[in-house]
Amino acid sequence: MKFHFLSSFKPENIDAADWNNWTWQLRHSLKTQDDFSQHFELTKDELLAFQQGKELFNVRTTPYYAGVANNSKSDSIRKILMPHRYEMAEGHQQMLDPLGEKKNNPAPRIIHRYSDRALFLITDICSVYCRFCTRKHFTGQEQAFIRNEEYEMAISYIRKHTGLREVILSGGDPLTVSDGQLDRVLSDLRRIDHIEIIRIGSRMPVVCPMRVTDDLVKIIKKNKPVYLMSHFNHPDELTSEAVEALERLVDNGIPVMNQMVLLNGINNHPALIQALNRRLVYLRVKPYYMFQCDPSMGTDHLRTSIEDSLEIQKELWGHLSGLAMPNLSVDIPNGGGKTYLVPNFQVSQDGRVRNYVGWDGVEAQYISPPENQIRKPDASAYECEWNDLKNSKKI
Ligand code: SF4
């Protein structure tokens, strides 16, 4: 293997069969100050955060991910899982619902923002409560798997909205639910004729890779096409256990794409971004998005500036192959949708002539043919499908 991946730390007094069992990991999660003190020497700032009681966004980690944090040479992983007193500080921008999801919530647990796709929040539980979480208005309230009545309403909403093409299972973490519950959701969605693609957005391959069992893979395969959207943020999260989980998925034909978040003092360095994304591509995981951190409550200290993110992206440009380069994007607050952030290499334009300076200083022009030369091909075989997509309405 080209890259060397570290194993996570398994305490000697724990049986390997327990450690490698995802339900054991969930049952033995660290949730309280006492639990965390047994694994970490807490700093004054961390202790102060624990003392905030109810005001603090839920705290939880698997023993596995605590081990990753303790094994890492830097404190980056620790900062992802450990509360800090800065979460209580007044920020420059702090929103309870930065993506405006509450106003796009037409049925229980459904977020319908774009006409062709919707989020289905099947649980609010996560095995790790990431300090940067966007959905703090919902996540971690211990509501668990959606109640039956609400589930039927959500499925019926998806069934009725024939313009929907994709459903993205989210939460919370949809892979914290049981195999039976997940199979029920995937099979019910698969039975809906207009649903082409199902995505599962999960941090479990990162924080509890033992969740990716043969049984889980069978359930996902049975309901194909299902894309697994992983959420690795730092190269140290790619332990040998995580690698095994990713390989089990892709070896079984399940496409895996990674969405990361740029985080201040955690991964906002080009050396870390290239290390993470080259390793992911090597493992056949496509780096998809590199998000600007959303301004949710208590995340001001974890957010980078857009200038810093663009600078990192510009440094990587030309050094990192397109295959390994995630799309830098910001979600416009209040439900404005995603927008790509890209370095601008165009220095001037005169009519059809555009002047560029490339990433390594090459200067050149691109001259477009005149407009009256532009002709469209015959697309009649696909126009009906295109018009359907364009005209599908949200509500
Ligand atoms: S796993 Fe996702 S939903 Fe859960 S706390 Fe982390 S970012 Fe939020």
Tab-separated table of C-alpha atoms and ligand atoms in Angstrom:
chain	number	residue	atom	x	y	z
A	1	MET	CA	0.000	0.000	0.000
A	2	LYS	CA	1.328	3.420	-0.984
A	3	PHE	CA	0.225	5.261	2.157
A	4	HIS	CA	0.708	4.183	5.739
A	5	PHE	CA	-2.462	4.322	7.841
A	6	LEU	CA	-2.316	4.220	11.635
A	7	SER	CA	-4.537	1.956	13.691
A	8	SER	CA	-6.701	3.494	16.342
A	9	PHE	CA	-5.908	2.841	19.962
A	10	LYS	CA	-7.684	-0.152	21.508
A	11	PRO	CA	-7.224	-0.259	25.274
A	12	GLU	CA	-5.740	-3.608	26.332
A	13	ASN	CA	-8.494	-4.347	28.826
A	14	ILE	CA	-11.185	-4.329	26.140
A	15	ASP	CA	-12.031	-7.448	24.206
A	16	ALA	CA	-11.420	-7.104	20.440
A	17	ALA	CA	-14.863	-8.541	19.654
A	18	ASP	CA	-16.481	-5.803	21.763
A	19	TRP	CA	-14.276	-3.049	20.372
A	20	ASN	CA	-15.089	-4.064	16.796
A	21	ASN	CA	-18.820	-4.187	17.429
A	22	TRP	CA	-20.524	-0.909	16.470
A	23	THR	CA	-23.362	-1.306	18.953
A	24	TRP	CA	-20.788	-1.782	21.749
A	25	GLN	CA	-19.119	1.434	20.604
A	26	LEU	CA	-22.448	3.272	20.763
A	27	ARG	CA	-23.388	1.782	24.130
A	28	HIS	CA	-20.017	2.783	25.575
A	29	SER	CA	-20.012	6.322	24.199
A	30	LEU	CA	-18.417	9.045	26.294
A	31	LYS	CA	-21.120	11.562	27.212
A	32	THR	CA	-20.276	13.260	30.464
A	33	GLN	CA	-17.382	15.202	31.929
A	34	ASP	CA	-16.525	12.131	34.018
A	35	ASP	CA	-16.469	9.881	30.942
A	36	PHE	CA	-14.222	12.294	29.074
A	37	SER	CA	-11.907	12.739	32.070
A	38	GLN	CA	-11.131	9.046	31.942
A	39	HIS	CA	-9.742	9.388	28.416
A	40	PHE	CA	-8.430	12.964	28.308
A	41	GLU	CA	-6.742	15.368	30.668
A	42	LEU	CA	-9.281	18.166	30.374
A	43	THR	CA	-8.068	21.733	30.007
A	44	LYS	CA	-9.587	24.634	31.935
A	45	ASP	CA	-11.442	25.802	28.801
A	46	GLU	CA	-12.894	22.342	28.221
A	47	LEU	CA	-13.961	22.021	31.860
A	48	LEU	CA	-15.675	25.394	31.672
A	49	ALA	CA	-17.617	24.193	28.639
A	50	PHE	CA	-18.793	21.024	30.412
A	51	GLN	CA	-20.048	23.182	33.254
A	52	GLN	CA	-22.495	25.019	30.968
A	53	GLY	CA	-25.041	22.222	31.419
A	54	LYS	CA	-28.098	22.452	29.186
A	55	GLU	CA	-26.819	25.416	27.189
A	56	LEU	CA	-24.082	23.262	25.716
A	57	PHE	CA	-24.691	21.441	22.423
A	58	ASN	CA	-24.783	17.721	23.218
A	59	VAL	CA	-21.426	16.048	23.812
A	60	ARG	CA	-20.715	12.494	22.753
A	61	THR	CA	-17.995	10.392	21.179
A	62	THR	CA	-17.344	6.719	20.551
A	63	PRO	CA	-14.386	5.210	22.454
A	64	TYR	CA	-12.900	4.493	18.997
A	65	TYR	CA	-12.909	8.160	17.944
A	66	ALA	CA	-11.584	9.219	21.376
A	67	GLY	CA	-8.714	6.819	20.623
A	68	VAL	CA	-8.143	8.448	17.234
A	69	ALA	CA	-7.987	11.851	18.953
A	70	ASN	CA	-5.521	10.545	21.517
A	71	ASN	CA	-3.382	8.841	18.880
A	72	SER	CA	-3.161	11.863	16.618
A	73	LYS	CA	0.030	13.922	16.793
A	74	SER	CA	-1.989	17.148	16.704
A	75	ASP	CA	-5.019	18.296	18.693
A	76	SER	CA	-7.182	18.612	15.539
A	77	ILE	CA	-9.424	15.601	16.176
A	78	ARG	CA	-9.739	16.544	19.838
A	79	LYS	CA	-11.060	19.965	18.778
A	80	ILE	CA	-13.736	18.278	16.627
A	81	LEU	CA	-15.191	16.264	19.500
A	82	MET	CA	-14.328	18.262	22.636
A	83	PRO	CA	-16.481	21.179	23.838
A	84	HIS	CA	-14.694	24.463	24.475
A	85	ARG	CA	-15.737	27.550	26.396
A	86	TYR	CA	-15.554	29.547	23.136
A	87	GLU	CA	-18.814	27.854	22.137
A	88	MET	CA	-20.532	30.147	24.632
A	89	ALA	CA	-18.798	33.307	23.431
A	90	GLU	CA	-20.642	35.840	21.334
A	91	GLY	CA	-19.729	35.267	17.699
A	92	HIS	CA	-19.545	37.514	14.653
A	93	GLN	CA	-22.340	35.525	13.045
A	94	GLN	CA	-24.282	32.838	14.871
A	95	MET	CA	-27.518	31.350	13.608
A	96	LEU	CA	-29.694	28.648	15.087
A	97	ASP	CA	-30.694	27.489	11.609
A	98	PRO	CA	-28.004	28.768	9.188
A	99	LEU	CA	-29.380	26.885	6.175
A	100	GLY	CA	-32.944	28.124	6.673
A	101	GLU	CA	-34.146	24.534	6.958
A	102	LYS	CA	-37.109	25.301	9.177
A	103	LYS	CA	-38.813	27.272	6.407
A	104	ASN	CA	-38.252	24.407	3.938
A	105	ASN	CA	-39.770	21.718	6.156
A	106	PRO	CA	-43.107	20.800	4.488
A	107	ALA	CA	-43.489	17.387	6.187
A	108	PRO	CA	-42.028	15.814	9.342
A	109	ARG	CA	-38.259	15.285	8.975
A	110	ILE	CA	-38.288	16.441	5.327
A	111	ILE	CA	-36.171	19.389	4.154
A	112	HIS	CA	-37.170	20.284	0.604
A	113	ARG	CA	-35.043	23.124	-0.694
A	114	TYR	CA	-34.331	22.146	-4.329
A	115	SER	CA	-37.071	20.900	-6.626
A	116	ASP	CA	-35.410	17.572	-7.542
A	117	ARG	CA	-34.022	16.457	-4.170
A	118	ALA	CA	-34.957	16.394	-0.507
A	119	LEU	CA	-33.333	15.546	2.797
A	120	PHE	CA	-34.968	12.933	4.988
A	121	LEU	CA	-33.786	13.259	8.598
A	122	ILE	CA	-34.449	9.738	9.815
A	123	THR	CA	-32.847	10.258	13.234
A	124	ASP	CA	-31.381	13.101	15.269
A	125	ILE	CA	-28.844	10.851	17.028
A	126	CYS	CA	-25.112	10.870	16.188
A	127	SER	CA	-22.359	8.760	17.650
A	128	VAL	CA	-20.166	11.873	17.848
A	129	TYR	CA	-21.520	15.395	18.232
A	130	CYS	CA	-19.159	17.430	16.074
A	131	ARG	CA	-18.628	20.862	17.538
A	132	PHE	CA	-19.080	22.475	14.109
A	133	CYS	CA	-22.459	20.845	13.389
A	134	THR	CA	-24.711	22.837	11.060
A	135	ARG	CA	-27.945	21.325	12.267
A	136	LYS	CA	-27.732	22.087	15.984
A	137	HIS	CA	-31.396	23.145	15.892
A	138	PHE	CA	-32.328	19.477	15.388
A	139	THR	CA	-29.397	17.187	16.097
A	140	GLY	CA	-28.908	15.561	19.467
A	141	GLN	CA	-32.327	16.065	21.011
A	142	GLU	CA	-32.609	12.329	21.607
A	143	GLN	CA	-35.724	11.933	19.412
A	144	ALA	CA	-34.020	8.960	17.697
A	145	PHE	CA	-35.620	7.093	14.793
A	146	ILE	CA	-38.621	8.881	13.349
A	147	ARG	CA	-41.971	7.887	14.923
A	148	ASN	CA	-44.192	5.681	12.791
A	149	GLU	CA	-46.895	8.247	12.099
A	150	GLU	CA	-44.360	10.879	11.047
A	151	TYR	CA	-42.502	8.292	8.975
A	152	GLU	CA	-45.640	7.526	6.971
A	153	MET	CA	-46.226	11.262	6.424
A	154	ALA	CA	-42.648	11.753	5.225
A	155	ILE	CA	-42.783	8.782	2.817
A	156	SER	CA	-46.156	9.898	1.509
A	157	TYR	CA	-44.742	13.410	0.870
A	158	ILE	CA	-41.886	11.909	-1.159
A	159	ARG	CA	-44.299	9.646	-3.038
A	160	LYS	CA	-46.603	12.552	-3.913
A	161	HIS	CA	-43.832	14.853	-5.153
A	162	THR	CA	-43.046	13.293	-8.475
A	163	GLY	CA	-40.484	15.999	-9.285
A	164	LEU	CA	-38.162	14.518	-6.662
A	165	ARG	CA	-35.316	12.451	-8.126
A	166	GLU	CA	-33.008	12.098	-5.124
A	167	VAL	CA	-33.481	11.536	-1.428
A	168	ILE	CA	-30.607	12.198	0.923
A	169	LEU	CA	-30.800	10.358	4.230
A	170	SER	CA	-29.382	12.587	6.889
A	171	GLY	CA	-29.926	13.520	10.500
A	172	GLY	CA	-28.355	13.120	12.942
A	173	ASP	CA	-26.464	10.226	11.482
A	174	PRO	CA	-28.632	7.780	9.500
A	175	LEU	CA	-26.176	4.935	10.080
A	176	THR	CA	-26.805	5.027	13.835
A	177	VAL	CA	-30.190	3.355	13.222
A	178	SER	CA	-30.484	-0.436	13.176
A	179	ASP	CA	-30.055	-2.504	10.022
A	180	GLY	CA	-33.768	-3.298	10.064
A	181	GLN	CA	-34.781	0.363	10.276
A	182	LEU	CA	-32.359	1.359	7.527
A	183	ASP	CA	-33.533	-1.464	5.284
A	184	ARG	CA	-37.134	-0.370	5.783
A	185	VAL	CA	-36.335	3.225	4.757
A	186	LEU	CA	-34.231	2.249	1.739
A	187	SER	CA	-36.742	-0.352	0.508
A	188	ASP	CA	-39.692	2.047	0.906
A	189	LEU	CA	-37.833	4.707	-1.077
A	190	ARG	CA	-36.772	2.215	-3.728
A	191	ARG	CA	-40.411	1.307	-4.290
A	192	ILE	CA	-41.155	4.908	-5.305
A	193	ASP	CA	-40.889	5.035	-9.065
A	194	HIS	CA	-39.573	8.589	-9.497
A	195	ILE	CA	-36.727	8.248	-6.959
A	196	GLU	CA	-33.587	7.551	-8.960
A	197	ILE	CA	-30.813	8.082	-6.428
A	198	ILE	CA	-30.556	7.656	-2.663
A	199	ARG	CA	-27.685	9.170	-0.754
A	200	ILE	CA	-26.679	8.373	2.819
A	201	GLY	CA	-24.749	11.187	4.501
A	202	SER	CA	-22.826	9.686	7.411
A	203	ARG	CA	-19.893	10.295	9.744
A	204	MET	CA	-19.980	6.647	10.882
A	205	PRO	CA	-17.155	5.489	8.548
A	206	VAL	CA	-15.053	8.161	10.329
A	207	VAL	CA	-16.124	7.911	13.943
A	208	CYS	CA	-17.260	4.281	14.126
A	209	PRO	CA	-15.997	2.415	11.043
A	210	MET	CA	-17.018	-0.926	12.585
A	211	ARG	CA	-20.574	0.082	11.561
A	212	VAL	CA	-19.692	-0.905	7.982
A	213	THR	CA	-20.461	-4.591	8.402
A	214	ASP	CA	-21.136	-7.182	5.699
A	215	ASP	CA	-24.828	-7.016	6.617
A	216	LEU	CA	-24.927	-3.251	6.140
A	217	VAL	CA	-23.237	-3.568	2.763
A	218	LYS	CA	-25.810	-6.186	1.704
A	219	ILE	CA	-28.677	-3.847	2.629
A	220	ILE	CA	-27.172	-0.937	0.706
A	221	LYS	CA	-26.381	-3.094	-2.334
A	222	LYS	CA	-29.885	-4.520	-2.388
A	223	ASN	CA	-31.326	-1.010	-2.684
A	224	LYS	CA	-28.923	0.371	-5.278
A	225	PRO	CA	-28.110	2.916	-6.575
A	226	VAL	CA	-27.150	4.328	-3.171
A	227	TYR	CA	-24.259	6.759	-2.753
A	228	LEU	CA	-22.471	6.902	0.583
A	229	MET	CA	-21.420	10.461	1.420
A	230	SER	CA	-18.628	10.217	4.002
A	231	HIS	CA	-17.343	13.117	6.055
A	232	PHE	CA	-13.588	12.856	6.678
A	233	ASN	CA	-12.045	16.179	7.665
A	234	HIS	CA	-8.480	15.287	8.562
A	235	PRO	CA	-5.940	12.718	7.278
A	236	ASP	CA	-5.500	11.322	10.819
A	237	GLU	CA	-9.109	10.112	10.649
A	238	LEU	CA	-8.034	7.615	7.986
A	239	THR	CA	-7.003	4.823	10.344
A	240	SER	CA	-6.597	1.225	9.195
A	241	GLU	CA	-10.138	0.574	10.534
A	242	ALA	CA	-11.584	3.430	8.453
A	243	VAL	CA	-9.648	2.225	5.405
A	244	GLU	CA	-11.107	-1.259	5.835
A	245	ALA	CA	-14.627	0.190	6.035
A	246	LEU	CA	-14.153	2.286	2.883
A	247	GLU	CA	-12.695	-0.656	0.987
A	248	ARG	CA	-15.596	-2.860	2.004
A	249	LEU	CA	-17.990	-0.292	0.544
A	250	VAL	CA	-16.207	0.351	-2.751
A	251	ASP	CA	-15.247	-3.302	-3.284
A	252	ASN	CA	-18.971	-3.991	-3.182
A	253	GLY	CA	-19.698	-1.378	-5.817
A	254	ILE	CA	-21.048	1.297	-3.460
A	255	PRO	CA	-19.853	4.710	-4.652
A	256	VAL	CA	-18.353	6.771	-1.821
A	257	MET	CA	-17.890	10.528	-2.006
A	258	ASN	CA	-16.432	12.713	0.716
A	259	GLN	CA	-17.695	16.054	1.964
A	260	MET	CA	-15.325	17.927	4.250
A	261	VAL	CA	-15.559	21.184	6.150
A	262	LEU	CA	-12.715	23.660	6.414
A	263	LEU	CA	-12.129	24.258	10.113
A	264	ASN	CA	-10.050	26.912	11.774
A	265	GLY	CA	-6.941	25.511	13.472
A	266	ILE	CA	-8.042	21.967	12.597
A	267	ASN	CA	-7.501	21.380	8.885
A	268	ASN	CA	-7.138	24.807	7.217
A	269	HIS	CA	-3.689	24.083	5.800
A	270	PRO	CA	-2.898	22.975	2.208
A	271	ALA	CA	-0.595	20.197	3.474
A	272	LEU	CA	-3.488	18.607	5.375
A	273	ILE	CA	-6.011	19.080	2.582
A	274	GLN	CA	-3.762	17.461	-0.005
A	275	ALA	CA	-2.869	14.604	2.385
A	276	LEU	CA	-6.508	13.839	3.109
A	277	ASN	CA	-7.751	14.045	-0.458
A	278	ARG	CA	-4.899	12.140	-2.105
A	279	ARG	CA	-5.422	9.308	0.353
A	280	LEU	CA	-9.165	9.333	-0.282
A	281	VAL	CA	-8.682	9.114	-4.058
A	282	TYR	CA	-6.189	6.288	-3.522
A	283	LEU	CA	-8.912	4.498	-1.561
A	284	ARG	CA	-11.346	5.163	-4.480
A	285	VAL	CA	-13.328	7.767	-2.571
A	286	LYS	CA	-14.061	10.887	-4.603
A	287	PRO	CA	-13.468	14.186	-2.751
A	288	TYR	CA	-16.684	16.032	-3.527
A	289	TYR	CA	-17.190	19.175	-1.428
A	290	MET	CA	-14.931	21.271	0.771
A	291	PHE	CA	-17.436	23.429	2.641
A	292	GLN	CA	-16.993	26.734	4.329
A	293	CYS	CA	-18.122	26.123	7.923
A	294	ASP	CA	-21.722	27.302	8.402
A	295	PRO	CA	-22.283	30.000	11.047
A	296	SER	CA	-24.280	27.813	13.416
A	297	MET	CA	-24.370	28.566	17.128
A	298	GLY	CA	-21.052	28.303	18.954
A	299	THR	CA	-18.910	27.824	15.860
A	300	ASP	CA	-17.318	31.249	15.422
A	301	HIS	CA	-13.917	30.019	16.651
A	302	LEU	CA	-14.077	27.047	14.260
A	303	ARG	CA	-14.810	29.050	11.117
A	304	THR	CA	-12.139	30.106	8.625
A	305	SER	CA	-12.514	33.270	6.565
A	306	ILE	CA	-13.507	32.874	2.919
A	307	GLU	CA	-10.203	34.601	2.054
A	308	ASP	CA	-8.275	31.902	3.954
A	309	SER	CA	-10.233	29.118	2.207
A	310	LEU	CA	-9.658	30.640	-1.243
A	311	GLU	CA	-5.956	31.023	-0.491
A	312	ILE	CA	-5.700	27.314	0.426
A	313	GLN	CA	-7.585	26.318	-2.693
A	314	LYS	CA	-5.381	28.516	-4.902
A	315	GLU	CA	-2.243	26.972	-3.409
A	316	LEU	CA	-3.542	23.478	-4.170
A	317	TRP	CA	-4.556	24.370	-7.730
A	318	GLY	CA	-2.206	22.766	-10.218
A	319	HIS	CA	-0.554	20.580	-7.561
A	320	LEU	CA	-3.551	18.422	-6.765
A	321	SER	CA	-5.214	16.525	-9.624
A	322	GLY	CA	-8.806	17.355	-10.487
A	323	LEU	CA	-9.724	13.912	-9.206
A	324	ALA	CA	-8.427	14.785	-5.736
A	325	MET	CA	-9.682	18.374	-5.634
A	326	PRO	CA	-12.956	18.898	-3.746
A	327	ASN	CA	-15.249	21.765	-4.770
A	328	LEU	CA	-14.834	24.666	-2.373
A	329	SER	CA	-18.338	25.918	-1.614
A	330	VAL	CA	-20.241	28.093	0.764
A	331	ASP	CA	-23.859	27.534	1.683
A	332	ILE	CA	-25.470	30.950	1.461
A	333	PRO	CA	-27.057	31.505	4.892
A	334	ASN	CA	-30.807	31.458	5.293
A	335	GLY	CA	-31.425	28.842	2.638
A	336	GLY	CA	-29.737	30.646	-0.273
A	337	GLY	CA	-28.250	27.359	-1.536
A	338	LYS	CA	-24.677	26.397	-2.334
A	339	THR	CA	-22.304	28.472	-4.375
A	340	TYR	CA	-18.879	27.403	-5.609
A	341	LEU	CA	-15.844	29.477	-4.727
A	342	VAL	CA	-13.174	29.282	-7.443
A	343	PRO	CA	-9.921	31.149	-7.987
A	344	ASN	CA	-10.235	33.705	-10.742
A	345	PHE	CA	-7.448	33.293	-13.307
A	346	GLN	CA	-8.997	35.720	-15.810
A	347	VAL	CA	-7.154	39.051	-15.655
A	348	SER	CA	-9.035	40.998	-18.336
A	349	GLN	CA	-11.565	40.737	-21.152
A	350	ASP	CA	-12.031	42.626	-24.366
A	351	GLY	CA	-15.141	41.406	-26.161
A	352	ARG	CA	-14.550	37.810	-27.201
A	353	VAL	CA	-10.919	37.898	-26.012
A	354	ARG	CA	-10.227	36.824	-22.458
A	355	ASN	CA	-6.762	37.101	-20.937
A	356	TYR	CA	-5.648	34.560	-18.372
A	357	VAL	CA	-2.688	33.973	-16.091
A	358	GLY	CA	-2.631	30.279	-15.129
A	359	TRP	CA	-1.731	28.834	-11.721
A	360	ASP	CA	2.010	28.729	-12.566
A	361	GLY	CA	2.140	32.143	-14.280
A	362	VAL	CA	1.502	31.170	-17.902
A	363	GLU	CA	-0.178	34.109	-19.693
A	364	ALA	CA	-2.504	33.326	-22.577
A	365	GLN	CA	-5.698	34.340	-24.353
A	366	TYR	CA	-8.853	32.407	-25.043
A	367	ILE	CA	-10.726	33.811	-28.045
A	368	SER	CA	-14.344	32.715	-28.362
A	369	PRO	CA	-15.900	32.220	-31.806
A	370	PRO	CA	-18.533	34.877	-32.670
A	371	GLU	CA	-22.022	34.337	-31.243
A	372	ASN	CA	-23.570	33.863	-34.714
A	373	GLN	CA	-21.419	30.770	-35.131
A	374	ILE	CA	-22.842	29.037	-32.048
A	375	ARG	CA	-25.315	26.277	-32.941
A	376	LYS	CA	-27.189	23.856	-30.697
A	377	PRO	CA	-27.284	20.105	-31.422
A	378	ASP	CA	-30.486	18.100	-31.871
A	379	ALA	CA	-31.545	17.159	-28.320
A	380	SER	CA	-35.175	16.319	-29.065
A	381	ALA	CA	-34.791	12.808	-27.623
A	382	TYR	CA	-33.961	14.322	-24.234
A	383	GLU	CA	-35.916	17.585	-24.255
A	384	CYS	CA	-39.002	16.168	-22.618
A	385	GLU	CA	-36.914	14.872	-19.698
A	386	TRP	CA	-35.147	18.238	-19.425
A	387	ASN	CA	-38.413	20.189	-19.421
A	388	ASP	CA	-39.799	17.874	-16.747
A	389	LEU	CA	-36.801	18.561	-14.545
A	390	LYS	CA	-36.927	22.328	-15.129
A	391	ASN	CA	-40.643	22.544	-14.496
A	392	SER	CA	-40.815	20.346	-11.413
A	393	LYS	CA	-42.057	22.414	-8.517
A	394	LYS	CA	-41.151	22.062	-4.899
A	395	ILE	CA	-44.610	22.278	-3.391
B	1	SF4	S1	-22.334	13.689	12.563
B	1	SF4	FE1	-23.195	15.308	11.249
B	1	SF4	S2	-25.223	15.759	12.139
B	1	SF4	FE2	-24.009	14.642	13.682
B	1	SF4	S3	-23.058	16.225	14.921
B	1	SF4	FE3	-21.575	15.637	13.329
B	1	SF4	S4	-21.963	17.111	11.696
B	1	SF4	FE4	-23.771	17.204	13.045
